[in-house]
Coordinates of C-alpha atoms in Angstrom, one line a residue:
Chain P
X1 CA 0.0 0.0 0.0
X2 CA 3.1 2.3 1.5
X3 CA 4.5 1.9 -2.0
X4 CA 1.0 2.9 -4.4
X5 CA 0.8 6.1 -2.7
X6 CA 4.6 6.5 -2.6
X7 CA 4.3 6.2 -6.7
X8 CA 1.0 7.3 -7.4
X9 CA -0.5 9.6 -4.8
X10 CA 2.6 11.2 -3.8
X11 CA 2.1 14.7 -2.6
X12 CA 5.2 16.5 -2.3
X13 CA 6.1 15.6 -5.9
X14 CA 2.1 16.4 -7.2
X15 CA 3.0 19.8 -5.4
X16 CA 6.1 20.5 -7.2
X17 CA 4.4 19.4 -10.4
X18 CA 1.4 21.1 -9.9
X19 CA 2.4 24.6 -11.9
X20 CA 3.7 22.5 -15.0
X21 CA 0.4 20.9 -14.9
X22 CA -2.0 23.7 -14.6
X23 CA 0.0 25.2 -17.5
X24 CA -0.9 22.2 -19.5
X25 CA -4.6 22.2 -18.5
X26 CA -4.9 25.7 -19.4
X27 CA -3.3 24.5 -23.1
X28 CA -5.6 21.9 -22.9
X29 CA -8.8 24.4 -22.2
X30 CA -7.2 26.9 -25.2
X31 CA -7.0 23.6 -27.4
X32 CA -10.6 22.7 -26.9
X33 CA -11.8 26.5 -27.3
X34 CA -10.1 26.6 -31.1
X35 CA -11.2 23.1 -32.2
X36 CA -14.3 22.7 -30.7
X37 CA -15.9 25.9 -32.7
X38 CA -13.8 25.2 -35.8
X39 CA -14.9 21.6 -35.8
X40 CA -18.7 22.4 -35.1
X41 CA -18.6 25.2 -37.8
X42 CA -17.1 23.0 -40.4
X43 CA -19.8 20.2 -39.3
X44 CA -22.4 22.5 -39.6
X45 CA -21.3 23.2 -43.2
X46 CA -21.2 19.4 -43.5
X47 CA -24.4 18.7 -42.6
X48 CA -25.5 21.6 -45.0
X49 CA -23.9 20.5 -48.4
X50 CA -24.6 16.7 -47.4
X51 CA -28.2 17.2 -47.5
X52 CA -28.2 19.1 -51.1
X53 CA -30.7 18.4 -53.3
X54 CA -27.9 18.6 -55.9
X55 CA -25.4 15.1 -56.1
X56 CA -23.4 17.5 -57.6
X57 CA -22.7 18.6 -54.3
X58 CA -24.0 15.8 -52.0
X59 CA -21.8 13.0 -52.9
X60 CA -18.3 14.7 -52.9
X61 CA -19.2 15.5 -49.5
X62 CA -20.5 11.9 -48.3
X63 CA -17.1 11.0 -49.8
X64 CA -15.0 13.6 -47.9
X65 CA -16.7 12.1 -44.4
X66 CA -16.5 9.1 -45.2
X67 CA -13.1 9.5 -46.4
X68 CA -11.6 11.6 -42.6
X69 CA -13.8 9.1 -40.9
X70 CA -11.5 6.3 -42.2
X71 CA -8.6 7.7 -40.5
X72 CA -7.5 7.2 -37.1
X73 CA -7.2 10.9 -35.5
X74 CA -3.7 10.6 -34.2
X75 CA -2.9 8.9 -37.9
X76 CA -4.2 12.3 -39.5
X77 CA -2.3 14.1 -36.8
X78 CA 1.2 12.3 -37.6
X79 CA 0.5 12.6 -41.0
X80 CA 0.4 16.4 -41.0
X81 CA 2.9 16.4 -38.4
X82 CA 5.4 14.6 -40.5
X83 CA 4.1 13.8 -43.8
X84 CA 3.4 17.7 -45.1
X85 CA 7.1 18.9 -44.1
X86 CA 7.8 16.6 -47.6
X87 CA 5.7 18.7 -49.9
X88 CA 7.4 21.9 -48.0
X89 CA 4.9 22.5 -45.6
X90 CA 6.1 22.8 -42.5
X91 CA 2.9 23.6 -40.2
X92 CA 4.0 24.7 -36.0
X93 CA 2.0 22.0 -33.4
X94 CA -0.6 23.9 -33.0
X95 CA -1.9 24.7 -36.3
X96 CA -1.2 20.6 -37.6
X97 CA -3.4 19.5 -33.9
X98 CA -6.1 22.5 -35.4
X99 CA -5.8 21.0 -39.2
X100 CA -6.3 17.3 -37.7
X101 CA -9.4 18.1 -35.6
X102 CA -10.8 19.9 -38.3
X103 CA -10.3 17.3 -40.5
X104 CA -12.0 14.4 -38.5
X105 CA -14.3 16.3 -35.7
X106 CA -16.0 18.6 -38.6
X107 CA -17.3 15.2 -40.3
X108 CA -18.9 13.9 -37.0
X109 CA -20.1 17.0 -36.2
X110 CA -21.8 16.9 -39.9
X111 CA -23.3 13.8 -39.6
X112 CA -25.2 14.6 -36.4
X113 CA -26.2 17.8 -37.6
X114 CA -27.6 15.9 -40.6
X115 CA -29.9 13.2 -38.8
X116 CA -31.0 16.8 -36.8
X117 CA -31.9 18.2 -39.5
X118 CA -33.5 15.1 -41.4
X119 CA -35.2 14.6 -38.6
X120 CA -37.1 17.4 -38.6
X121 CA -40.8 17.4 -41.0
X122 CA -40.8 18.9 -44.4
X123 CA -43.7 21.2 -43.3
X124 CA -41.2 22.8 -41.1
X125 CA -39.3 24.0 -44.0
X126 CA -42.7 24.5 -46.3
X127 CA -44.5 26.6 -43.4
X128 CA -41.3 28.9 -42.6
X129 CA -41.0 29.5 -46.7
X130 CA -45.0 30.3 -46.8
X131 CA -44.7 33.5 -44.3
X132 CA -42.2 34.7 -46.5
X133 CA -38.6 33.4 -45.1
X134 CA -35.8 32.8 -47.4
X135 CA -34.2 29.1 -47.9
X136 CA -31.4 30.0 -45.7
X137 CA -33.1 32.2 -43.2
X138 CA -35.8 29.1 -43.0
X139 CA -32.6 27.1 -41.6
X140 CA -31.4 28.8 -39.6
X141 CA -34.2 30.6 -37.1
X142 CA -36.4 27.3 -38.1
X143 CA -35.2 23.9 -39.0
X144 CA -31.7 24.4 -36.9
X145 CA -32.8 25.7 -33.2
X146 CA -35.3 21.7 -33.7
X147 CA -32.5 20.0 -35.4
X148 CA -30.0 21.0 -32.6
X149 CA -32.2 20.1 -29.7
X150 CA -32.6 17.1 -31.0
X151 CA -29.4 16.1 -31.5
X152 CA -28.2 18.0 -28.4
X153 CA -27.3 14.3 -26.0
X154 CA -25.1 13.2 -29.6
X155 CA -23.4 16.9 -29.9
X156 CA -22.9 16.9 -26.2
X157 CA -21.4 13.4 -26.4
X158 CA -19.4 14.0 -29.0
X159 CA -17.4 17.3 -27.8
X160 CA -16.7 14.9 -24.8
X161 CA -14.7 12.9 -27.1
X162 CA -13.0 16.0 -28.5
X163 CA -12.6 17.3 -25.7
X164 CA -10.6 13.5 -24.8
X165 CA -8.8 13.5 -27.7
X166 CA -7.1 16.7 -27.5
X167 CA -4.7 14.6 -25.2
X168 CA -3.1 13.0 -28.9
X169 CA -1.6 16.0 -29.3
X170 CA 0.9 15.0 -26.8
X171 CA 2.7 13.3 -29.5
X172 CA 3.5 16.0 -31.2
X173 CA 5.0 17.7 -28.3
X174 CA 2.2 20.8 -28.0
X175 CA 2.2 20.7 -24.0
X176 CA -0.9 20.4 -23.3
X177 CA -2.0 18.7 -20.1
X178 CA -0.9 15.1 -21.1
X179 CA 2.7 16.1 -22.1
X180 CA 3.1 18.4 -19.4
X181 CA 2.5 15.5 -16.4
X182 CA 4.4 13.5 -19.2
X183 CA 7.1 15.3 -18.7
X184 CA 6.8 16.1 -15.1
X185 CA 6.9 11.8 -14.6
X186 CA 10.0 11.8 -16.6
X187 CA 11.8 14.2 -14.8
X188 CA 10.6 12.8 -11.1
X189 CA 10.5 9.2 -12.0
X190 CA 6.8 9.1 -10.7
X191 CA 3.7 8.8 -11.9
X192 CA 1.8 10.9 -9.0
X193 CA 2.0 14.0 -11.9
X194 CA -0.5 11.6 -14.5
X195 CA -2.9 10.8 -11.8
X196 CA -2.5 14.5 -10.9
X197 CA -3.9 15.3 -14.6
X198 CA -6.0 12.3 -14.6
X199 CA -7.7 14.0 -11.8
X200 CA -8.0 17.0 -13.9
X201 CA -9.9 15.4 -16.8
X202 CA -11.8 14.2 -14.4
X203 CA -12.7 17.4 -12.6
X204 CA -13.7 18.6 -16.3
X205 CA -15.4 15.8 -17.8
X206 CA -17.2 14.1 -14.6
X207 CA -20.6 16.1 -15.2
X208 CA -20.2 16.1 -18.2
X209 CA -20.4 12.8 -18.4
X210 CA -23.0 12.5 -15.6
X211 CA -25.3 14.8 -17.8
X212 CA -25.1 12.6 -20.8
X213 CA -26.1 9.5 -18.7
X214 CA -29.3 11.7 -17.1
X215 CA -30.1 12.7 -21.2
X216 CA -29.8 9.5 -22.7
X217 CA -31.8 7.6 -19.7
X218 CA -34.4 10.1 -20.0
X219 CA -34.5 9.4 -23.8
X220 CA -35.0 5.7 -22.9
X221 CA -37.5 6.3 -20.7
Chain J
X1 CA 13.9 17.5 -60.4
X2 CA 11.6 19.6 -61.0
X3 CA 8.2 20.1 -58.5
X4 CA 6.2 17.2 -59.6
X5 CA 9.1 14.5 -60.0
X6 CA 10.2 15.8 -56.2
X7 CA 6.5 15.0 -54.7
X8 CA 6.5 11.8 -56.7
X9 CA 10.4 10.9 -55.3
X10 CA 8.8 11.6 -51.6
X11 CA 5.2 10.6 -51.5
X12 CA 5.4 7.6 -53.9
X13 CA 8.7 6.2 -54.4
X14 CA 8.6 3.0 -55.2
X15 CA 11.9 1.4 -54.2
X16 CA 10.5 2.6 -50.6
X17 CA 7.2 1.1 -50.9
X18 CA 9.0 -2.2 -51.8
X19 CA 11.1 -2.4 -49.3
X20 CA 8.7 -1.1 -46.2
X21 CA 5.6 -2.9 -48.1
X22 CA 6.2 -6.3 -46.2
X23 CA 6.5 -4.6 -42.5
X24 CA 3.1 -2.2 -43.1
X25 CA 1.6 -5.6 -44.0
X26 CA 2.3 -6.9 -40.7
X27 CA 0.9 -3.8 -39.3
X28 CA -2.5 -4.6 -41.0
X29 CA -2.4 -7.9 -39.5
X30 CA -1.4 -6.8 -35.8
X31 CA -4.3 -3.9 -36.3
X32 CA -6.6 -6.3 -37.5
X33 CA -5.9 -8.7 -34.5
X34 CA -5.4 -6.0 -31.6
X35 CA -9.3 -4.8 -32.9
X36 CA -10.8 -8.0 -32.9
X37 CA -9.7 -9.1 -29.4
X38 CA -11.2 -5.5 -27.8
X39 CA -14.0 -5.9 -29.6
X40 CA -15.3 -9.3 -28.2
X41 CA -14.4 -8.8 -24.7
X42 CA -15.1 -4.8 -24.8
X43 CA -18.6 -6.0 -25.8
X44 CA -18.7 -9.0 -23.7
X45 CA -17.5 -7.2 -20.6
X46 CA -20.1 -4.4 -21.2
X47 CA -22.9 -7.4 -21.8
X48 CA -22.2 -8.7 -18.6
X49 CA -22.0 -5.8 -16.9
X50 CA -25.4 -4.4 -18.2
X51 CA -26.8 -7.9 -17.2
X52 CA -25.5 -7.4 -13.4
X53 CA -26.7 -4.2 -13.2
X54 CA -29.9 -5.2 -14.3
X55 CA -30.0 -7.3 -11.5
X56 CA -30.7 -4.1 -8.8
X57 CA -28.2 -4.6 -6.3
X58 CA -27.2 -1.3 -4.9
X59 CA -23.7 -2.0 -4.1
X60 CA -22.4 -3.5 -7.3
X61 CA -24.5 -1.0 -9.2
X62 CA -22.4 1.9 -7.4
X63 CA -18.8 0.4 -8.3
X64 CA -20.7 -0.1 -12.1
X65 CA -21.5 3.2 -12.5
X66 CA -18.2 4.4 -10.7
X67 CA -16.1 2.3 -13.7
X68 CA -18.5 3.2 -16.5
X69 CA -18.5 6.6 -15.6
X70 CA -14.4 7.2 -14.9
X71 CA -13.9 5.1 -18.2
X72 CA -15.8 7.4 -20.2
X73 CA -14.1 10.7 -18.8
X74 CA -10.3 9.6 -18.8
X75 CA -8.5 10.2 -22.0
X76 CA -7.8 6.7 -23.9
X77 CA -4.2 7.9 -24.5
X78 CA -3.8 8.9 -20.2
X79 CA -4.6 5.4 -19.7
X80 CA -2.5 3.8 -22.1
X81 CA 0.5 6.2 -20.4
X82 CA -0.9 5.2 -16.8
X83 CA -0.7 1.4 -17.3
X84 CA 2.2 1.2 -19.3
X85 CA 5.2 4.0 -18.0
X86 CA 3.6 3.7 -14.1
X87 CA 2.7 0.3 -13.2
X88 CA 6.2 -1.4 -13.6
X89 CA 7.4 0.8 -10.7
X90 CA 4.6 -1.0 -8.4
X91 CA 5.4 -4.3 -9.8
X92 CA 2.7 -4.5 -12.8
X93 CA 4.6 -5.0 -16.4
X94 CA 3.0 -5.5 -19.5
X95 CA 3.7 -5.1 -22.9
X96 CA 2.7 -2.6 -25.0
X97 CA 0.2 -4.6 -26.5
X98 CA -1.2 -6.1 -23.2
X99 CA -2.0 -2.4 -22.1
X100 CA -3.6 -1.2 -25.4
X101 CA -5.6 -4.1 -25.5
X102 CA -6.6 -4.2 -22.1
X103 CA -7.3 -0.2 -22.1
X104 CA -9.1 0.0 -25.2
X105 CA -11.2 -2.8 -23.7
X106 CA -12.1 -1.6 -20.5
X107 CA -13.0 1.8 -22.4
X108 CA -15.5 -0.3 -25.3
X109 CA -16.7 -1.9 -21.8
X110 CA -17.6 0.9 -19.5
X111 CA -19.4 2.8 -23.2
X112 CA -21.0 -0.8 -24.0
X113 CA -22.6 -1.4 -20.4
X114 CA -24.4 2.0 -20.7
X115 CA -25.7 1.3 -24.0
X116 CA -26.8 -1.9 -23.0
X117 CA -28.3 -0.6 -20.2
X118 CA -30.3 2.0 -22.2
X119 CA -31.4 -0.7 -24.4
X120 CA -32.5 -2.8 -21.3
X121 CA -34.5 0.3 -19.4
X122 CA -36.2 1.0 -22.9
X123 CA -38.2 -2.1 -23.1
X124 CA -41.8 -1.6 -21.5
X125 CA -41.9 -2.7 -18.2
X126 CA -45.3 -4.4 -19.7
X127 CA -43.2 -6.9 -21.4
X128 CA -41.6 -7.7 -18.1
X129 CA -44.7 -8.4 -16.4
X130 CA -45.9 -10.3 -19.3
X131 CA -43.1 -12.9 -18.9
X132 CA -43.1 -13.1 -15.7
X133 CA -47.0 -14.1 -15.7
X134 CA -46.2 -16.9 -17.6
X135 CA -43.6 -18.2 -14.9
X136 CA -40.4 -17.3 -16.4
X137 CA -37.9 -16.4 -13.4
X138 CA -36.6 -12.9 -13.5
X139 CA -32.9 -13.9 -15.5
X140 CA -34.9 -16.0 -17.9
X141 CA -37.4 -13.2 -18.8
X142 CA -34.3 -11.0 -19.1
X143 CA -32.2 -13.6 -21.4
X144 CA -35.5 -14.7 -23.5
X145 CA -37.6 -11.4 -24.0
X146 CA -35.7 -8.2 -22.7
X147 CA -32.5 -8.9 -24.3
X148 CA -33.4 -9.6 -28.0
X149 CA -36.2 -6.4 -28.3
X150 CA -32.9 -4.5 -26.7
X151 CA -30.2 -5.6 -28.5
X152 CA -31.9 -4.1 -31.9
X153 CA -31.8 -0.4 -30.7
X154 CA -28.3 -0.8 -29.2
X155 CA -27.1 -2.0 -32.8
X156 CA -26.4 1.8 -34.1
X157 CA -25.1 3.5 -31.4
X158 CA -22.9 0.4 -30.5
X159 CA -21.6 0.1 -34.0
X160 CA -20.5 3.7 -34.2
X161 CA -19.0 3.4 -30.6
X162 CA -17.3 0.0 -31.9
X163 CA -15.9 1.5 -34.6
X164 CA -14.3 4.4 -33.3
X165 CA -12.5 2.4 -30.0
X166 CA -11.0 0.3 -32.4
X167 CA -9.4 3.0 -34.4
X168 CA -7.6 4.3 -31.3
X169 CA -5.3 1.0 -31.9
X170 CA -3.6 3.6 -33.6
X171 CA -2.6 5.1 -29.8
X172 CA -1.0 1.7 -29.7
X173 CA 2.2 3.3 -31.7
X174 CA 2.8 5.6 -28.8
X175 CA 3.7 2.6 -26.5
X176 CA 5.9 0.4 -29.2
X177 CA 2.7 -1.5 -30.5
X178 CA 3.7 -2.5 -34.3
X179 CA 0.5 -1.6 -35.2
X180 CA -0.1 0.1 -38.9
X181 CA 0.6 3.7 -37.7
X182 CA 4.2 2.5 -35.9
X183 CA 5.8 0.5 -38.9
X184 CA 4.5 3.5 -41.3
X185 CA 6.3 6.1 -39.0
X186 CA 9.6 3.9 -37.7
X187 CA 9.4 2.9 -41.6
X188 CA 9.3 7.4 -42.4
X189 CA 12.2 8.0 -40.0
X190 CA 14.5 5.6 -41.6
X191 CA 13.7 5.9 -44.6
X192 CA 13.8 9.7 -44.3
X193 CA 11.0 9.9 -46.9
X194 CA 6.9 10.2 -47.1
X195 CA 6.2 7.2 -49.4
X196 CA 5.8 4.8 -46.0
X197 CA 3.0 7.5 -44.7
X198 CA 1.0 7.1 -47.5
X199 CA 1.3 3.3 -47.5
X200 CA 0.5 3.2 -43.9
X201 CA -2.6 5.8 -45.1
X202 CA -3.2 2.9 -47.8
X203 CA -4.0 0.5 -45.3
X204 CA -5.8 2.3 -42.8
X205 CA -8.4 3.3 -45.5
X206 CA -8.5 -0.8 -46.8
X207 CA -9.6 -1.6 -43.9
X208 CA -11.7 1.2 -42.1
X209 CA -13.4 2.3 -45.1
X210 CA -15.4 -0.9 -45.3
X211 CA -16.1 -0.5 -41.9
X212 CA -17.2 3.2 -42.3
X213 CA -19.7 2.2 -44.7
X214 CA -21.0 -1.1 -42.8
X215 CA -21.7 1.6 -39.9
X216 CA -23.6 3.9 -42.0
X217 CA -25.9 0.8 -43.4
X218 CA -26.1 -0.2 -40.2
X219 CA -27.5 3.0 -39.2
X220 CA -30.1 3.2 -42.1
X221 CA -31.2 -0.4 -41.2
X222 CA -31.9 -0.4 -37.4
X223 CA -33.2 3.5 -37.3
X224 CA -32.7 4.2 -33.5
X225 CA -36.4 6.0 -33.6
X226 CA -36.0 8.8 -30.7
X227 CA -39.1 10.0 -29.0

């Protein structure tokens, strides 16, 4: 027992790791305040193209989510990371983590938006039109505000998982909270600085977590 | 050189692809493996977790939702770094794929007991008491006429949940796994060129793509009706 909290609950070194850490979480809360926008806008315009009446349109997009949905997130990460510098393109962390999570978060974000807004009734769209709306005015005071709520436990649910994944970018040495108590174990030969940070995507993502469990019981119900 | 011939020499060189070709082909096979083993006992362990839970007893239900709950909050990757750079110092050495597999499975777990359970709660109590008037015991009624009306609506979101755990066997090339993504980028740093990237890119599209689209039929095919 004398030996868990000696490597894993060790306070003196959680202390002295503390201000690495914080500095990392507040990467991590920066992280998730670019990519969580960028990924929702680009989803929205997803979800917008995808449903189309034009194939013109419709299918290069079907083919572009289905295409980022393939891939692994840290794979498109790497990939920018250390594939573009090749074709002389040689983007800093931050912007190849952004380019990543727009890549893959904006086509999960579209397809939820989608089944929203499918599952909202053509006389929606017909009635909004009728008083005088235009198509895209229609959308978005009408058809999105339904669409939204109710797809709100999936959109919720999903920026979890972003929220989650910004930890990848650890391996490309942005230090955000996971490289920060990364390094902080490195240097103290102790993990108390990971459960430190695990306690911090805890302290974040515990109600949100709790929340989804209330929605999607309450769905059930 | 000029422009194109240099993207050709670093994206698609050939006498690269021959020679890393055989080693991303064992990462296809390690990837394909890794997946299949969390996805029967992710689903498995979240089965019989559901099934307990089901059951009503306070106690276990608490250290259930306790798991389910810090499963679906911690990062994947923070795990993966927990299990595999922290537990040798009290003892508790695995390999790298030991800790992947048994991370990514305790994570499809903890998402696959909640589903289940949604699925479970959904089904009129009506169908309950039915059963039970005919004198099946509470497990059988469970086994015989809860679980098959509940397993259909947990098909979509347990697909989509499915699918994306098993792509993060690409975190598995953070701890030395041989998976796809570390032979493409051990094969890039020795080779000190791109063509190995887009091979590893190659494979990861063979084999998720496929899986993409069975997710989106599957979708179509079970609609998960919302009220």
């Amino acid at each position: 027992m004398d030996i868990l909290v000696e490597n894993f609950f060790n306070l003196a070194i959680m202390q002295s790791a503390l201000p690495t850490v914080l500095t990392g979480f507040g990467m991590t809360l920066l992280l998730v305040a670019v990519v969580v926008p960028v990924g929702f806008a680009g989803g929205l315009l997803v979800a917008l193209v995808s449903g189309a009446r034009s194939r013109l349109l419709r299918w290069p997009m079907i083919a572009y989510v289905d295409f980022f949905r393939a891939f692994p997130p840290l794979v498109l990460l790497i990939f920018i990371h250390a594939g573009l510098p090749f074709a002389g393109i040689d983007l800093p962390a931050f912007a190849a983590v952004t380019l990543a999570f727009f890549l893959n978060t904006s086509c999960y974000y579209g397809e939820i938006l989608r089944a929203g807004i499918e599952s909202i009734g053509k006389g929606q769209m017909e009635a909004a039109r009728s008083t005088g709306l235009t198509k895209l005015l229609a959308m978005t005071n009408v058809i999105l505000p339904q669409a939204v709520r109710n797809v709100l436990p999936d959109l919720i649910s999903n920026t979890l998982e972003v929220v989650k994944l910004t930890s990848i970018a650890s391996v490309v040495a942005l230090p955000e909270l996971l490289y920060s108590a990364e390094m902080a174990r490195s240097i103290s030969y102790n993990a108390s600085p990971i459960i430190l940070a695990a306690g911090l995507y805890l302290l974040l993502l515990w109600p949100v977590v709790r929340l989804l469990s209330r929605l999607e019981h309450r769905l059930a119900a | 050189m000029n422009d194109w011939d240099r993207f050709v020499f670093s994206f698609f060189n050939s006498d690269v692809i021959e020679q890393y070709l055989p080693s991303i082909v064992d990462g296809f096979f390690l990837t394909c493996l890794l997946a299949i083993q969390i996805v029967v006992a992710g689903i498995a362990l979240g089965l019989v977790l559901a099934l307990i839970r089901s059951l009503k007893f306070t106690p276990v239900d608490l250290l259930i939702v306790l798991y389910a709950d810090l499963l679906r909050a911690l990062p994947p990757l923070v795990l993966i770094i927990l299990f595999y750079f922290a537990l040798p110092s009290v003892g508790i050495s695995m390999s790298g794929f030991t800790v992947v597999w048994l991370t990514l499975t305790l994570v499809l777990g903890a998402f696959a007991e909640e589903i289940f359970r949604a699925g479970i709660v959904s089904i009129d109590k009506g169908q309950w008491q039915a059963a039970r008037s005919t004198g099946l015991t509470h497990i059988q009624t469970l086994i015989s006429v809860v679980l098959p009306q509940a397993i259909r609506i947990t098909v979509p979101p347990l697909t989509n949940r499915t699918i994306a755990i098993t792509k993060n066997t690409a975190l598995g090339s953070v701890v030395g796994v041989g998976e796809i993504l570390n032979q493409a980028t051990t094969a890039q740093s020795f080779s000190g060129n791109a063509s190995p990237l887009m091979l590893g890119a190659a494979a990861y599209l063979l084999l998720f793509i496929p899986v993409v689209v069975f997710g989106r039929w599957i979708e179509t095919r079970f609609a998960w009706k919302r009220q």
